[in-house]
Coordinates of C-alpha atoms and ligand atoms in Angstrom, one line a residue:
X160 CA 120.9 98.4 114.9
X161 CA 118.9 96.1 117.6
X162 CA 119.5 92.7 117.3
X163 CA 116.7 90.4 116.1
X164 CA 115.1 88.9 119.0
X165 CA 115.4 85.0 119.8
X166 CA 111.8 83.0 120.3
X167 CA 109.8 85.2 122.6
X168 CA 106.1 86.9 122.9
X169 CA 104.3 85.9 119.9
X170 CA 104.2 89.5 117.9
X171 CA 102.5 90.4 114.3
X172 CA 102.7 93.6 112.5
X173 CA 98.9 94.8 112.1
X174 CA 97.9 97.2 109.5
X175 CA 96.4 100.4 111.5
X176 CA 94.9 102.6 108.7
X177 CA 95.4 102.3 104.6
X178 CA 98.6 104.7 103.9
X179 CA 97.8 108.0 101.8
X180 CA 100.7 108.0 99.6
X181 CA 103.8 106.7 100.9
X182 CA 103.2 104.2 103.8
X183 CA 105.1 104.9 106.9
X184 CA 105.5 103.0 110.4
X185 CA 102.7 105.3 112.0
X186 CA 100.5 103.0 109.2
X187 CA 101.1 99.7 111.2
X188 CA 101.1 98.2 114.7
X189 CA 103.2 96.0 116.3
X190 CA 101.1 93.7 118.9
X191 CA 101.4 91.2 121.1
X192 CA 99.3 87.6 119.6
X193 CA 98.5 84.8 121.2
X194 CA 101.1 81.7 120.3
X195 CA 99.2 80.1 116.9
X196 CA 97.5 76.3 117.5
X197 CA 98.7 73.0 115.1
X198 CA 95.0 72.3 113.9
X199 CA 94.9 69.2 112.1
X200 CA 96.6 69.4 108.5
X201 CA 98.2 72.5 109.8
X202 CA 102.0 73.8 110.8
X203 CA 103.5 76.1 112.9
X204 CA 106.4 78.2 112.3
X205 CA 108.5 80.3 113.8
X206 CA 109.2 83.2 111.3
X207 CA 113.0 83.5 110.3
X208 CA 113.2 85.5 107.2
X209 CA 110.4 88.1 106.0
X210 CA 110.3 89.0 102.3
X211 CA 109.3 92.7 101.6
X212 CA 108.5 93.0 98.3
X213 CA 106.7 96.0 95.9
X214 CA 103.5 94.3 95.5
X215 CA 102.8 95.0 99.0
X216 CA 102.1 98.2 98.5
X217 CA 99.1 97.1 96.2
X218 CA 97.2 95.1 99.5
X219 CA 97.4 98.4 101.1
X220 CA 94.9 99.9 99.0
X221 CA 91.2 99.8 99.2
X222 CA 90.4 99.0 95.7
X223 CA 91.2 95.0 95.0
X224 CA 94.3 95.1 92.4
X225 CA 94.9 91.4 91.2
X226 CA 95.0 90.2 94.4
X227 CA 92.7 90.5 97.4
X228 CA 93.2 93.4 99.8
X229 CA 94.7 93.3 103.0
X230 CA 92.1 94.9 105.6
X231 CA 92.7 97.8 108.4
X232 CA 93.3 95.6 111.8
X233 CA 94.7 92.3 110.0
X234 CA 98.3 91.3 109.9
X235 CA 99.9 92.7 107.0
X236 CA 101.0 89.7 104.6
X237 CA 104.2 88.7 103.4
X238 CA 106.3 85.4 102.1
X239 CA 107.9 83.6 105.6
X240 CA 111.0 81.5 105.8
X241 CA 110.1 79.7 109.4
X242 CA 111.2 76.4 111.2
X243 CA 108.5 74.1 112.0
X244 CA 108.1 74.1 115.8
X245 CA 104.5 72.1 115.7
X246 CA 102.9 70.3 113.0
X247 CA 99.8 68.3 113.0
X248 CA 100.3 67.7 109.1
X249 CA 101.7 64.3 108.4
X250 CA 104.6 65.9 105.9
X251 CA 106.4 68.5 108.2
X252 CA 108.2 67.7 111.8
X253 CA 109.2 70.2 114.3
X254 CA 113.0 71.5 113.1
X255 CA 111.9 71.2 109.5
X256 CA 112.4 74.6 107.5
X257 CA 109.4 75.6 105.7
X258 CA 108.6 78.5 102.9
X259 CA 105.2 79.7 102.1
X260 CA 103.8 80.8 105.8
X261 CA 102.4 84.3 105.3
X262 CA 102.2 87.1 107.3
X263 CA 104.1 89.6 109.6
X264 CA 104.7 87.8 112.3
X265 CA 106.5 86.0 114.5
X266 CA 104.8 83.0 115.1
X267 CA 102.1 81.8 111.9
X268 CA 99.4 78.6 111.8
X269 CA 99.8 77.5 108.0
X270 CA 98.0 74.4 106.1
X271 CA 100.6 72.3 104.8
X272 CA 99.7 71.8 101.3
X273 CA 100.8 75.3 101.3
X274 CA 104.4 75.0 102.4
X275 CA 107.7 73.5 100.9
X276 CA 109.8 71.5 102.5
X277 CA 113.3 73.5 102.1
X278 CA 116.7 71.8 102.5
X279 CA 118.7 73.5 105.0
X280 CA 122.2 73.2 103.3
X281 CA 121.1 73.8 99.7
X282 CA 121.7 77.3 99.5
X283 CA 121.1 80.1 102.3
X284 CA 117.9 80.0 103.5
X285 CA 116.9 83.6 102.7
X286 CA 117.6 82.8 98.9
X287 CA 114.1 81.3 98.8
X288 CA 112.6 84.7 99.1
X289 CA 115.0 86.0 96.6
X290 CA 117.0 85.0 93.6
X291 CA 115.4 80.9 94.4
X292 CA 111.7 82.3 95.2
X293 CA 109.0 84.5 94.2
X294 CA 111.5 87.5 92.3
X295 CA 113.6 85.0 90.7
X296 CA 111.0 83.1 89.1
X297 CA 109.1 86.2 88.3
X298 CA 112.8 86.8 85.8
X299 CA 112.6 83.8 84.9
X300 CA 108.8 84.2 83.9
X301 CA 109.0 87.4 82.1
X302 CA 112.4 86.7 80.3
X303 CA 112.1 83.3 79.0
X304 CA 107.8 83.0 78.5
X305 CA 107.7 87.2 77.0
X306 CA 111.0 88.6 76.1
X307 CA 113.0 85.7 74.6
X308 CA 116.1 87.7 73.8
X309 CA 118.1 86.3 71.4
X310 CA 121.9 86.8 70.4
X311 CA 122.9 89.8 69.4
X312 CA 119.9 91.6 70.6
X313 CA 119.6 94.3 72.9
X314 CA 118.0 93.7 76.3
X315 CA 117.2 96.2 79.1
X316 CA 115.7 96.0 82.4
X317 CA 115.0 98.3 85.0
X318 CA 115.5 98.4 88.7
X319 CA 118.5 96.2 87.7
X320 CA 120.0 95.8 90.9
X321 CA 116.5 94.6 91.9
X322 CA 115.8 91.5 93.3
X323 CA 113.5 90.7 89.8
X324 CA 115.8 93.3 87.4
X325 CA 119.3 91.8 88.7
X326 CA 117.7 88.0 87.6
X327 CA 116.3 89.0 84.3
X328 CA 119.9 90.8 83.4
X329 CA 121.4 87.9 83.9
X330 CA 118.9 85.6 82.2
X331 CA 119.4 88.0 78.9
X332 CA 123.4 88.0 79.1
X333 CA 123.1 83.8 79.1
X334 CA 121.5 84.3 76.4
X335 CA 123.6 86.0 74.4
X336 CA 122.0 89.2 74.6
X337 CA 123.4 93.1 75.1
X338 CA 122.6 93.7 78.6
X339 CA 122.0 97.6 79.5
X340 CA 120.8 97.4 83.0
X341 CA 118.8 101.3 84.5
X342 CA 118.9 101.6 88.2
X343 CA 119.2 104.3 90.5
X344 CA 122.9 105.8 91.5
X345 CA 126.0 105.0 90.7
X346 CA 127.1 102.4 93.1
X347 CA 123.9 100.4 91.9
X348 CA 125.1 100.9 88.4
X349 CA 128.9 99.8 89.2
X350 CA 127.5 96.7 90.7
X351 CA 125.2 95.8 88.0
X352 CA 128.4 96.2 85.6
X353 CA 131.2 94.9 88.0
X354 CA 128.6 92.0 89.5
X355 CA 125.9 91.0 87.2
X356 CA 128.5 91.3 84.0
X357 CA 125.7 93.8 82.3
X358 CA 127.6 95.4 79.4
X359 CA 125.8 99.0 80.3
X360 CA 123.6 100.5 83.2
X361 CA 122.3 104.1 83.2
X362 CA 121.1 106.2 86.1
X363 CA 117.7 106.6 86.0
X364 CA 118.0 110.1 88.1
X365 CA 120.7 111.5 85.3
X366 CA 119.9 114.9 84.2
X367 CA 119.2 113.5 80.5
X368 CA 118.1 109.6 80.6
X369 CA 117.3 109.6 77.1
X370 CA 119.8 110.5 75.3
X371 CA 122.3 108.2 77.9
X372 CA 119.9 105.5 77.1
X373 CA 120.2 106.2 73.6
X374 CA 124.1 105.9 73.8
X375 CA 123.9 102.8 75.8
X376 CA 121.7 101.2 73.4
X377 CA 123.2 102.2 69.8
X378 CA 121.0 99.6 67.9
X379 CA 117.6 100.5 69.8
X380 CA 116.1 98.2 72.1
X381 CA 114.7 94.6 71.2
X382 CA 113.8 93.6 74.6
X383 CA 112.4 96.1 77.9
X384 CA 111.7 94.1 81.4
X385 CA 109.4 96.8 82.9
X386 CA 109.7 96.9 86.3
X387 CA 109.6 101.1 87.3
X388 CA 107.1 102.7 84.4
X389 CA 107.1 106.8 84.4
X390 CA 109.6 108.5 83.1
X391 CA 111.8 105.5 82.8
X392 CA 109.2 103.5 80.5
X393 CA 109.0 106.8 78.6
X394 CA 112.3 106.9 77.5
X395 CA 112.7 103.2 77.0
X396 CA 109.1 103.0 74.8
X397 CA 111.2 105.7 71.8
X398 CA 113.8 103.3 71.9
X399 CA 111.8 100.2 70.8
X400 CA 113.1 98.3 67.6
X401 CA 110.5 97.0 65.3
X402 CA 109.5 93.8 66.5
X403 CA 110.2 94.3 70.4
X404 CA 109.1 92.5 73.2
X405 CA 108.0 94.2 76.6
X406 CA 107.8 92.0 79.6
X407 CA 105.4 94.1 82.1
X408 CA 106.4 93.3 85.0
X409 CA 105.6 96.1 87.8
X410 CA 105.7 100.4 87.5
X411 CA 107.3 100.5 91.3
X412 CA 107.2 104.3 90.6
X413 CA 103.4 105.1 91.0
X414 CA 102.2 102.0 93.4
X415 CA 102.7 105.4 96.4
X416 CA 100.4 107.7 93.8
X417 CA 96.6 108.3 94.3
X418 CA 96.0 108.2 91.2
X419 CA 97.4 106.8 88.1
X420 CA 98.7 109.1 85.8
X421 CA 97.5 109.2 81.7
X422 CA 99.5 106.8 79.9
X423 CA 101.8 106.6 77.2
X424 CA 100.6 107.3 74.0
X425 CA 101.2 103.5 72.4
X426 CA 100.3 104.1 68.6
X427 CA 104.0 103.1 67.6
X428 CA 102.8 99.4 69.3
X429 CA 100.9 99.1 65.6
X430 CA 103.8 100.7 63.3
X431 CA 106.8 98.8 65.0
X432 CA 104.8 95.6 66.0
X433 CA 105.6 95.4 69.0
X434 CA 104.3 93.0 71.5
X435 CA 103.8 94.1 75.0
X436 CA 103.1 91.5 77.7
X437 CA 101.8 91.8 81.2
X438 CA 102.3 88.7 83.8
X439 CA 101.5 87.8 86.9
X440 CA 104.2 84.7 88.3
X441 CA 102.0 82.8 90.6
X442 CA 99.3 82.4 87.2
X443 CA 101.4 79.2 86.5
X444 CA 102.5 77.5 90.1
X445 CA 104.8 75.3 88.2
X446 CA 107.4 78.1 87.4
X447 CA 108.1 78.2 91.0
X448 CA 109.2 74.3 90.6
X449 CA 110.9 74.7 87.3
X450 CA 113.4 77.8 88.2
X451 CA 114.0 76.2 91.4
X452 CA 115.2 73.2 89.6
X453 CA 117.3 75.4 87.0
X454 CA 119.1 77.5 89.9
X455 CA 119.8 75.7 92.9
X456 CA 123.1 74.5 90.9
X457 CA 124.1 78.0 89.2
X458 CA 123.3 79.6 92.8
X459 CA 125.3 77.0 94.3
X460 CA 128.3 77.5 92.0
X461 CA 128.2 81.7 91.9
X462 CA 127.1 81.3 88.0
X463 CA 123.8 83.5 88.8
X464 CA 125.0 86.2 91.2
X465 CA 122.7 87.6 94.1
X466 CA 122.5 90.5 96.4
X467 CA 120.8 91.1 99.7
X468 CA 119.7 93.8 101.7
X469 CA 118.9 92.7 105.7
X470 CA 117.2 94.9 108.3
X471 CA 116.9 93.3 111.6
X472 CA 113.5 92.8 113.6
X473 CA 109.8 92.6 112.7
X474 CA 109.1 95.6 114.2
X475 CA 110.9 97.6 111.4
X476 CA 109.4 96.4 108.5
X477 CA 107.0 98.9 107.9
X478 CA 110.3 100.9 107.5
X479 CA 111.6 98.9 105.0
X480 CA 108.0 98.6 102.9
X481 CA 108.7 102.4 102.6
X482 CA 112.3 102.0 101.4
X483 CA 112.0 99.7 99.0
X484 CA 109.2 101.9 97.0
X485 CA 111.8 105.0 97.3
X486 CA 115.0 102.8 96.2
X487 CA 116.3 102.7 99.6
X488 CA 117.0 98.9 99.1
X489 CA 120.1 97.6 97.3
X490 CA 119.4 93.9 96.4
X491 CA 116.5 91.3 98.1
X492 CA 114.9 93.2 101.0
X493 CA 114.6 91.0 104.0
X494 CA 113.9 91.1 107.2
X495 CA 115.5 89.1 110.0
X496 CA 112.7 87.8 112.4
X497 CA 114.7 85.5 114.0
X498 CA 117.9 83.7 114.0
X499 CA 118.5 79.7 113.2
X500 CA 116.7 76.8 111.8
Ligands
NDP632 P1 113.5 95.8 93.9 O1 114.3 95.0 94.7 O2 113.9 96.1 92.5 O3 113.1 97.1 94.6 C1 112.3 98.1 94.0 C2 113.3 99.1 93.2 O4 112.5 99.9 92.3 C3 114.0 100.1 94.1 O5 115.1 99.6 94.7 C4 114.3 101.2 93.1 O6 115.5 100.9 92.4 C5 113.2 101.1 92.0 N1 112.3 102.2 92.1 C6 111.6 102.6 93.2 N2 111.0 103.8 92.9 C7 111.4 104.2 91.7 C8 111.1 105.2 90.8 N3 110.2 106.2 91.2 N4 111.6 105.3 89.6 C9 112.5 104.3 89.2 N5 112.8 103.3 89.9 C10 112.2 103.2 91.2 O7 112.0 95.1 93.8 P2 111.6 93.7 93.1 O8 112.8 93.2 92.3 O9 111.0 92.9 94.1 O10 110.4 94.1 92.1 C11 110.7 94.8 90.9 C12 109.4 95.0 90.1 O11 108.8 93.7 89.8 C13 108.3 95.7 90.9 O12 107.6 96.6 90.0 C14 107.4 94.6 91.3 O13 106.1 95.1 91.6 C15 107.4 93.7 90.2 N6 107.0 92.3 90.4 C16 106.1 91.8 89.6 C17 105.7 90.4 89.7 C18 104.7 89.9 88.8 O14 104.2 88.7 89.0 N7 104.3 90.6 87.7 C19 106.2 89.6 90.8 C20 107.3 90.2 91.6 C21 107.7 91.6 91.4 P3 116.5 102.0 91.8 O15 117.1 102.7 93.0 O16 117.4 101.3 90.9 O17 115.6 103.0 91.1

């Protein structure tokens, strides 16, 4: 694999035409940009870390979801990890590492009030993106605001070995909760078991989920962090205890289809009681603050465990937009713009 490129030509990934179905490079454009301008109250960055993340997928369509579309001939938009290399904003310095520039690129203009100061020896620098950034407070979101697992319960979560799913797991088993973790192959269920400490994981692609699900889960299910939906969510729904809670989090496993199929059949949400809850993270900006505070430390001391998934250079990350909605990824995806702080 090439290695990523040092400061150079200014380049952005471009979005060429909306993907039908599955996106693929042939989607995007790599191009040359001109090197972005400090205005006043803003900061320039030069991109280290790119986060790829499932909800990108969603931008690409031409219908608004719950966020504003990304238009054919823009850059495509992503979470940044960059060091400051001009500022004209009175609360970043050149050298300073900042999280929050946005955007496929090389090289991005950003207004400060939307940037966080990181502290370069606090914890790796791509953690922000990960278990310390957007997916790890999205857990910590769902888990502790929806699900509130309790001891003794039973708690599962898909795409476990997920950057989201390996965070809420973990959450649960602090908690005092049964963990049974669903992810896709068995070296992402050893890991989930071996790794994360989850008492149970199933393969989602095993020739009879249910009734492994079922056996995994002997007392039914108090607690489901959906992250996947179909056939997954199907199986998970029969197990439901009276009284569950349901965190919806994301269904990864349609965000490629055209259209979305019919839906469950959710009369047993009256019978059993059960309270199913969808949530977006960013709705409450303070989360970001709050899990940041909560695990620095148990990130710094290996209590919460993390796994990452690097491909190096911009220019494959259309590449690795496609692998993470076909399970290609095993932990964070990331890109590797550049080296250094
Ligand atoms: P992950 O790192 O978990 O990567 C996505 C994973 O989804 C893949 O690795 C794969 O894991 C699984 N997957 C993909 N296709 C399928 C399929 N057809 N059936 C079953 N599993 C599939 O991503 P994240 O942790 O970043 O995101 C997890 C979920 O959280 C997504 O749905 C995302 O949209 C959602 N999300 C929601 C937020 C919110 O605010 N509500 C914020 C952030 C994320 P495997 O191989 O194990 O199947």
């Amino acid at each position: 694999m090439a290695a990523a490129p040092q400061a150079g030509t200014p380049r952005a990934v471009v979005v060429k035409r909306r993907p039908a179905g599955e996106p693929t490079p042939e989607d995007f454009e790599v191009r040359d940009i001109p090197m972005p301008v400090a205005e006043p109250g803003s900061v320039v960055t030069r991109t280290i870390w790119l986060s790829i993340d499932p909800y990108m997928r969603g931008r690409l369509r031409e219908e608004q979801t719950y966020a504003v579309a990304v238009q054919v001939g823009e850059v495509m938009t992503g979470e940044t990890v960059g060091v400051v290399i001009d500022s004209k904003h009175p609360g970043f310095a050149p050298g300073d590492i900042a999280l929050g520039a946005r955007g496929w690129a090389t090289h991005l203009a950003t207004p400060g009030e939307r940037l966080v100061k990181l502290t370069p020896d606090a914890a790796p620098l791509s953690a922000y993106l990960g278990i310390l950034g957007m997916p790890g407070t999205t857990a910590f979101a769902g888990v502790t605001e929806i699900c509130k697992p309790q001891a003794g319960e039973t708690f599962v979560v898909s795409a476990a070995s997920g950057a989201v799913g390996s965070v809420a797991g973990q959450l649960a088993k602090r908690a005092g909760a049964t963990v049974v973790g669903i992810a896709g192959g068995p070296d992402k269920c050893l890991w989930v078991q071996e790794n994360l400490g989850f008492d149970a994981c199933v393969d989602h692609r095993s020739l009879d989920l249910r009734r492994e699900l079922e056996a995994a889960c002997p007392k039914g299910i108090d607690c489901y962090f959906e992250n996947v939906g179909g056939a997954v969510q199907a199986a998970v729904f029969d197990l439901l205890n009276p009284f569950a809670r349901v965190a919806m989090c994301g269904m990864v496993s349609q965000y490629n289809d055209k259209t979305f199929p019919p839906g469950p059949n959710l009369g047993f949400v009256v019978g059993k009681r059960v309270l199913i809850q969808g949530f977006i993270v960013t709705d409450t900006p303070q989360r970001f603050t709050d899990w940041r505070a909560m695990a620095e430390p148990l990130v710094a001391d290996g209590t919460l465990v993390y796994r990452e998934d690097v491909i190096e250079g911009l220019e494959n990350a259309p590449e690795a937009l496609t692998g993470i909605l076909t399970g290609r990824n095993f932990g964070k995806l990331l890109v590797r713009v550049s080296h250094g702080g």
